[in-house]
Short mmCIF file of C-alpha atoms and ligand atoms in Angstrom, two decimals:
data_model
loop_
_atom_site.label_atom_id
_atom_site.label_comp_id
_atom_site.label_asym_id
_atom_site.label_seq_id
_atom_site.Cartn_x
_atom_site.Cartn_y
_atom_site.Cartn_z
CA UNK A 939 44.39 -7.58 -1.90
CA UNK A 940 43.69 -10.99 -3.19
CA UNK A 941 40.48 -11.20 -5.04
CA UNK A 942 37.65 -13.81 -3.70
CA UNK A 943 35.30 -15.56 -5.48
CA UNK A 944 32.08 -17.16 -3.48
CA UNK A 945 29.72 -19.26 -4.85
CA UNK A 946 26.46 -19.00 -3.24
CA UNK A 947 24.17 -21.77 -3.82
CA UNK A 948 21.00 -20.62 -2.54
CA UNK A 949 18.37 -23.34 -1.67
CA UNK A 950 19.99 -25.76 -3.85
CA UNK A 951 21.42 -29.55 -3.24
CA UNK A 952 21.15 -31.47 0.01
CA UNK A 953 23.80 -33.47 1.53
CA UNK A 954 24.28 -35.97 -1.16
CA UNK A 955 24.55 -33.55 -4.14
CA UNK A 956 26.66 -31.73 -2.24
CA UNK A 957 28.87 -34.05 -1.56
CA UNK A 958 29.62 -34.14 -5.18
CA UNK A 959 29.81 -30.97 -6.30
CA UNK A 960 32.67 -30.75 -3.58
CA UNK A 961 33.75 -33.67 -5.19
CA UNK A 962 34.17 -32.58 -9.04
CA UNK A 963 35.23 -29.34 -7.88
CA UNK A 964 37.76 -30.18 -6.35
CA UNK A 965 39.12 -31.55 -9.36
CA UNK A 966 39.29 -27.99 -10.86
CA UNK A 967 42.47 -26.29 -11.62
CA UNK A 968 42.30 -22.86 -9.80
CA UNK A 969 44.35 -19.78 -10.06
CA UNK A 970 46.89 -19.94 -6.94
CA UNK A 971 46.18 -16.01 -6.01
CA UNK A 972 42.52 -16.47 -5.75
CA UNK A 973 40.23 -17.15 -2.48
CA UNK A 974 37.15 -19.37 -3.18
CA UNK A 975 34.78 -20.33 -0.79
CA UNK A 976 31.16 -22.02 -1.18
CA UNK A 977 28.18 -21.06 0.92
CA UNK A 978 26.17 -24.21 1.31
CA UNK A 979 22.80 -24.86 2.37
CA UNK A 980 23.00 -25.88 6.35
CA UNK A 981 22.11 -29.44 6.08
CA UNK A 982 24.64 -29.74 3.32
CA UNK A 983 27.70 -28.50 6.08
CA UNK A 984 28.61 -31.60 7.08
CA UNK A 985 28.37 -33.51 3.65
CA UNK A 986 30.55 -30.94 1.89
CA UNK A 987 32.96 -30.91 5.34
CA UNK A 988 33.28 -34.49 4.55
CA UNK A 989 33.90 -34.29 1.12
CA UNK A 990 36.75 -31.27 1.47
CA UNK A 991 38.19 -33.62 4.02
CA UNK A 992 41.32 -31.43 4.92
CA UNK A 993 41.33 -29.08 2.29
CA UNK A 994 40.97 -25.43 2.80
CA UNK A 995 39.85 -24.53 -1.00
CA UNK A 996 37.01 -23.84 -1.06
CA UNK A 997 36.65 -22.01 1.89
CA UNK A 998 33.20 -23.38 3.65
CA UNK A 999 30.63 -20.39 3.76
CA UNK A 1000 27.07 -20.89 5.63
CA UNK A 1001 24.29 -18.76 3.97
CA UNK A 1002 22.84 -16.71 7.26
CA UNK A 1003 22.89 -17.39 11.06
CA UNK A 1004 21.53 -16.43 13.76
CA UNK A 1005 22.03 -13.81 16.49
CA UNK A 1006 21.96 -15.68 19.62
CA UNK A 1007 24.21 -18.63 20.36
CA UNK A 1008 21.89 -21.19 22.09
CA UNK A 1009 18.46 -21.15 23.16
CA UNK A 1010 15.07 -21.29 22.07
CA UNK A 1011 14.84 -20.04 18.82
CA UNK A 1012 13.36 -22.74 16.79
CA UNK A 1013 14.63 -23.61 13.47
CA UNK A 1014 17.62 -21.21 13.60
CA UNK A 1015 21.22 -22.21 13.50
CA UNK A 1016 23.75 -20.22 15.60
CA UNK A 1017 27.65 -18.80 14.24
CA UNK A 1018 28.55 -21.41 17.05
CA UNK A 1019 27.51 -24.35 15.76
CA UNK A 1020 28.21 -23.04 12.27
CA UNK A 1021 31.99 -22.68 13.68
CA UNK A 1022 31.76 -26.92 14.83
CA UNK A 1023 31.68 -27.54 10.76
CA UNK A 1024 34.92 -25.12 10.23
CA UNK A 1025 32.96 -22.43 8.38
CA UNK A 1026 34.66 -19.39 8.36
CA UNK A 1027 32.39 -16.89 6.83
CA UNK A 1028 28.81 -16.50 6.55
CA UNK A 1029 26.39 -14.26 4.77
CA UNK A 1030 24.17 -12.10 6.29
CA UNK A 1031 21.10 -10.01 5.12
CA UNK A 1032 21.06 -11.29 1.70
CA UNK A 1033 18.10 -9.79 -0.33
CA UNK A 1034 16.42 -12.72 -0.66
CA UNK A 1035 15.95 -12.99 2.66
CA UNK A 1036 14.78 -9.38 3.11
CA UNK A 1037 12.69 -9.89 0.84
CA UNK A 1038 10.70 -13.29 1.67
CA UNK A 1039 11.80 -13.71 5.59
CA UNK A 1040 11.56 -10.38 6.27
CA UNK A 1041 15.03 -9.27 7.89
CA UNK A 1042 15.50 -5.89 8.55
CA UNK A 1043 18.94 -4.22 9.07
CA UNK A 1044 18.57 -4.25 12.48
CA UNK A 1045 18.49 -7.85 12.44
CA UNK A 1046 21.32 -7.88 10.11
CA UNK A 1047 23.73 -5.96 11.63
CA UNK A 1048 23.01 -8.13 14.73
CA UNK A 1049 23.65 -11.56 12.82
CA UNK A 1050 27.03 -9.79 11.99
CA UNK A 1051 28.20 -8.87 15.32
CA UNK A 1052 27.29 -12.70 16.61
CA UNK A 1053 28.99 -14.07 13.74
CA UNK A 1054 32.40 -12.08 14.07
CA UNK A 1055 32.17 -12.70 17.87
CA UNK A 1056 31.95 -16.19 17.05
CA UNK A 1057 35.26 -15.73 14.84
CA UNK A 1058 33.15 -16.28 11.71
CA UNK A 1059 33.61 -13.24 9.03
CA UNK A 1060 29.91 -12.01 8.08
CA UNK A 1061 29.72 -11.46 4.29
CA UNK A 1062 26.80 -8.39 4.84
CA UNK A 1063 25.06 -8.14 1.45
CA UNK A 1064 23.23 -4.88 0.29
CA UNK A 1065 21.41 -3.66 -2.79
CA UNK A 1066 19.04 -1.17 -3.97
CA UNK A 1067 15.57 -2.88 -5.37
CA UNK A 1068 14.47 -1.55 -9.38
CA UNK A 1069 12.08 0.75 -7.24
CA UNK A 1070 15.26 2.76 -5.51
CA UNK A 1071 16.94 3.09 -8.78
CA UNK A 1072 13.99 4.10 -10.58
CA UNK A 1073 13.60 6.93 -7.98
CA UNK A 1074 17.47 7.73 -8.14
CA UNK A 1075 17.95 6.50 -4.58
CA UNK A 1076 20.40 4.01 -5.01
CA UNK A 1077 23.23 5.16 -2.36
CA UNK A 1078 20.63 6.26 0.16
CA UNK A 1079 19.65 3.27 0.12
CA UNK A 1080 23.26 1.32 0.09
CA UNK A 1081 24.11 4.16 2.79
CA UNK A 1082 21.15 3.19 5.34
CA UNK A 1083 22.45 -0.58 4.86
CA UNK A 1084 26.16 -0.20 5.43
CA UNK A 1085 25.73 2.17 8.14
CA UNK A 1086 23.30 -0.15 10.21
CA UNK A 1087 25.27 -3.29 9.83
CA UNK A 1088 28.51 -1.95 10.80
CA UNK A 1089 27.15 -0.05 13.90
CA UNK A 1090 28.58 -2.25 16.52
CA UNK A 1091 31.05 -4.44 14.32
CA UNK A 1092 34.77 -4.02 14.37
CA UNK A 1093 36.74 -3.63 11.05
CA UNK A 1094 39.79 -5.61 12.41
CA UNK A 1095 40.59 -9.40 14.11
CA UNK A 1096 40.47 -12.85 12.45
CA UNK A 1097 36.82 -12.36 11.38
CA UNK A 1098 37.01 -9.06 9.53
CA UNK A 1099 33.61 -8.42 8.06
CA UNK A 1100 33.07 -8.36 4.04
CA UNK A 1101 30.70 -7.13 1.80
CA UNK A 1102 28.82 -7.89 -1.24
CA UNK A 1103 27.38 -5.34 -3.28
CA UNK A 1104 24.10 -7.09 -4.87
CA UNK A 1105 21.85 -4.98 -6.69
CA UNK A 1106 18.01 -6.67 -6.41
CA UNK A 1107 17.69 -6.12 -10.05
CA UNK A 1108 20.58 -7.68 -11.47
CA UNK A 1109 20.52 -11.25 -9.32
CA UNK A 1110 18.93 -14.23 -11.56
CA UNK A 1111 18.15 -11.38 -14.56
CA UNK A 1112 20.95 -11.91 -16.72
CA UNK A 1113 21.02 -8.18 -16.50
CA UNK A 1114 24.68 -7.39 -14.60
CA UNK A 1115 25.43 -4.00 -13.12
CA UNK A 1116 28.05 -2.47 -15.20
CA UNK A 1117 31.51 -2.61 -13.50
CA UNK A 1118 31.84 0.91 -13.77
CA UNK A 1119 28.46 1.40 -11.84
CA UNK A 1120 28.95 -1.05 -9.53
CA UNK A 1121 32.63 0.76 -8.16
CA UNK A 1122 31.16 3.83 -7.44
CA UNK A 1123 28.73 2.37 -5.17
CA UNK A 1124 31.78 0.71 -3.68
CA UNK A 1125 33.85 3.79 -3.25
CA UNK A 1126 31.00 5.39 -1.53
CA UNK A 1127 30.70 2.28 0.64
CA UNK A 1128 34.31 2.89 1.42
CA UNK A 1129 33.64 6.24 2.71
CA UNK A 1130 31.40 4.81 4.74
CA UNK A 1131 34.07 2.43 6.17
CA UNK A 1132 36.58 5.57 6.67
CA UNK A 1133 33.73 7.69 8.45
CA UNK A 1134 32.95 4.99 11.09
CA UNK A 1135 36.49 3.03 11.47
CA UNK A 1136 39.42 5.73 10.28
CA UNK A 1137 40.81 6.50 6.59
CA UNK A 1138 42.88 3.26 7.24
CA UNK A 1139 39.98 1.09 6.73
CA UNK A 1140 39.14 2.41 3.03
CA UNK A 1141 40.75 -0.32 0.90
CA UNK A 1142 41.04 -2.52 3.65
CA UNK A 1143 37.72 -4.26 3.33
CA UNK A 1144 36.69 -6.78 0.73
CA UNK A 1145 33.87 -6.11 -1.20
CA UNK A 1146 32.41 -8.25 -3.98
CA UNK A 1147 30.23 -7.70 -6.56
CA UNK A 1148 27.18 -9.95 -6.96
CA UNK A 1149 23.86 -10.34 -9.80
CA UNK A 1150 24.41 -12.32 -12.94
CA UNK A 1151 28.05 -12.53 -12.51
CA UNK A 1152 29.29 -15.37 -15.00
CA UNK A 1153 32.21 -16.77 -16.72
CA UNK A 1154 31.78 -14.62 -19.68
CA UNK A 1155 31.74 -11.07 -17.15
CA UNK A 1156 33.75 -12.26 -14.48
CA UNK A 1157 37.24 -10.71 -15.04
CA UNK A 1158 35.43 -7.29 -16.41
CA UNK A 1159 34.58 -6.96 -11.86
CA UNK A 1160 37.32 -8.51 -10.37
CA UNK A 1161 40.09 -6.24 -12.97
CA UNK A 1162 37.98 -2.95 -11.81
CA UNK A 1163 40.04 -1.55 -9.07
CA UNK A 1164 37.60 -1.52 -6.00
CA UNK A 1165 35.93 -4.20 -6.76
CA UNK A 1166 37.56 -7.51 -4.63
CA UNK A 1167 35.62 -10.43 -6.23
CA UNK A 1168 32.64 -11.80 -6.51
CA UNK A 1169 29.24 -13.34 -4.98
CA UNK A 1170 28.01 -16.03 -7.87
CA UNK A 1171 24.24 -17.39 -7.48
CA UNK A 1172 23.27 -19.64 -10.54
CA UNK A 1173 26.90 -20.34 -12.22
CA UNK A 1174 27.71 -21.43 -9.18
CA UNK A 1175 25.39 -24.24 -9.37
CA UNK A 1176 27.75 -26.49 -12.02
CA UNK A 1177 31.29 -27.45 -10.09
CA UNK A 1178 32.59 -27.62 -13.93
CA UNK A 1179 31.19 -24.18 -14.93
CA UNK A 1180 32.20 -22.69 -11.74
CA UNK A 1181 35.84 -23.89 -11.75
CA UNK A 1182 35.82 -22.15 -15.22
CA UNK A 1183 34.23 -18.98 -14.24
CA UNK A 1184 37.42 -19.15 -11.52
CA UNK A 1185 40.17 -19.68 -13.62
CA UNK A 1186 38.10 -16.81 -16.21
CA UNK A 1187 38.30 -14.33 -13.31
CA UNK A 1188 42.24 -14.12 -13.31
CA UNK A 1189 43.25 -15.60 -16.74
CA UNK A 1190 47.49 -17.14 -16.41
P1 LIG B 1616 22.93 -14.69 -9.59
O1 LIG B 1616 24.40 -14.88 -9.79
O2 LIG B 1616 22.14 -15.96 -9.89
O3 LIG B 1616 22.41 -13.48 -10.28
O4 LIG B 1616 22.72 -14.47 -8.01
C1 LIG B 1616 23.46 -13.52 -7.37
C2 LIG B 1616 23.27 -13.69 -5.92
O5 LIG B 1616 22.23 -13.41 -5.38
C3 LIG B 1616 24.41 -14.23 -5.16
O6 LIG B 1616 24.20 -14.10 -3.79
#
């Protein structure tokens, strides 16, 4: 499976800073068997549509959605409108937004389904918090998540779902989750996967990595088998740095 790297941006650089960082990244050299994509702010879509122009690297990412796809839901942006700036996946239930806009997993694993029905591939992101690992109840947790998102959401079609394995405690710390660690959440996400969808779907779906991923770790999780890439907050945030931390992830 080809590895994929996405560079999550957070709340970081409106339309015209955007517009650049597409720019001078696009003036990276990248390794031709890895996927990149960049999940931009909303209001940044169109700038860094304009900016790719016709080019498919990096893949455009949007950083949540909604469920519904019109109505009146103030202030939320649906997968459909997402889909009219050519994104083609979009993360969903990232901890931040647990965390300070309170979304549950109900709500996530709704985003999901709207988003793959929409032909958009959610990217669902789960973690344990410091708390759940302090109380040894890191795969409950990861197992409560998983299960809930992927209810109602198929594992095949154009917008197969992904997933990005974020502990709380390791995003913006500096303090990674060893590789090692992080895989055997991953395998028992995978069982997961094989419970609800058939043994077939073990290996079949992506999932990344994610918390204080740089170019110095980078190829330590993406040459652990099981581990399909990465989700990149703050070295993301330099087009130079992150081109680096690309080519770093599968050295020629
Ligand atoms: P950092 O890479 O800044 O730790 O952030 C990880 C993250 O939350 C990506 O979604």
């Amino acid at each position: 499976m080809r590895k994929l790297i996405i560079a999550n941006w957070k709340m970081h650089y409106g339309p015209v800073k955007a517009g650049g960082w597409v720019r001078a990244f696009r003036r990276e050299r990248l390794p031709k068997d890895l996927d990149v994509s960049i999940a931009v702010p909303d209001v940044s879509l169109a700038a860094a549509r304009a900016s790719l122009g016709r080019a498919t690297i990096p893949a455009l990412a949007a950083q949540d959605a909604f469920w519904e796809a019109e109505g009146a839901f103030t202030g939320e942006t649906s997968p459909t409108m997402l889909n009219e700036f050519g994104v083609v996946m979009c993360l969903v239930g990232h901890s931040e937004r647990r965390k300070y806009l309170g979304e549950t997993d109900e709500m996530v694993a709704k985003k999901a389904v709207a988003l793959q029905r929409a032909g958009i591939s959610p990217v669902i992101c789960v973690g344990e918090t410091d708390a759940d690992k302090k109380r040894g109840a890191t795969m409950k947790v990861i197992r409560v998540q998983v299960s809930s998102a992927i209810s109602n959401l198929k594992p095949d079609g154009h917008a197969q779902p992904l997933f990005a394995y974020e502990p709380v405690w390791a995003i913006g710390s500096g303090k990674p989750c060893r590789p090692d660690d992080a895989r055997d959440v991953h395998t028992a996400m995978r069982e997961i996967f094989a419970k609800k969808w058939g043994p077939k779907w073990t290996h079949e779906i992506r999932i990344l990595y994610g918390g204080s991923v740089d170019a110095r770790n980078i190829a330590e999780y993406v040459s652990t088998t099981g581990i399909d890439g990465a989700l990149v907050g703050g070295a993301s945030l330099d087009p130079r740095g992150f081109g680096l931390l690309c080519r770093a992830a599968l050295p020629a």
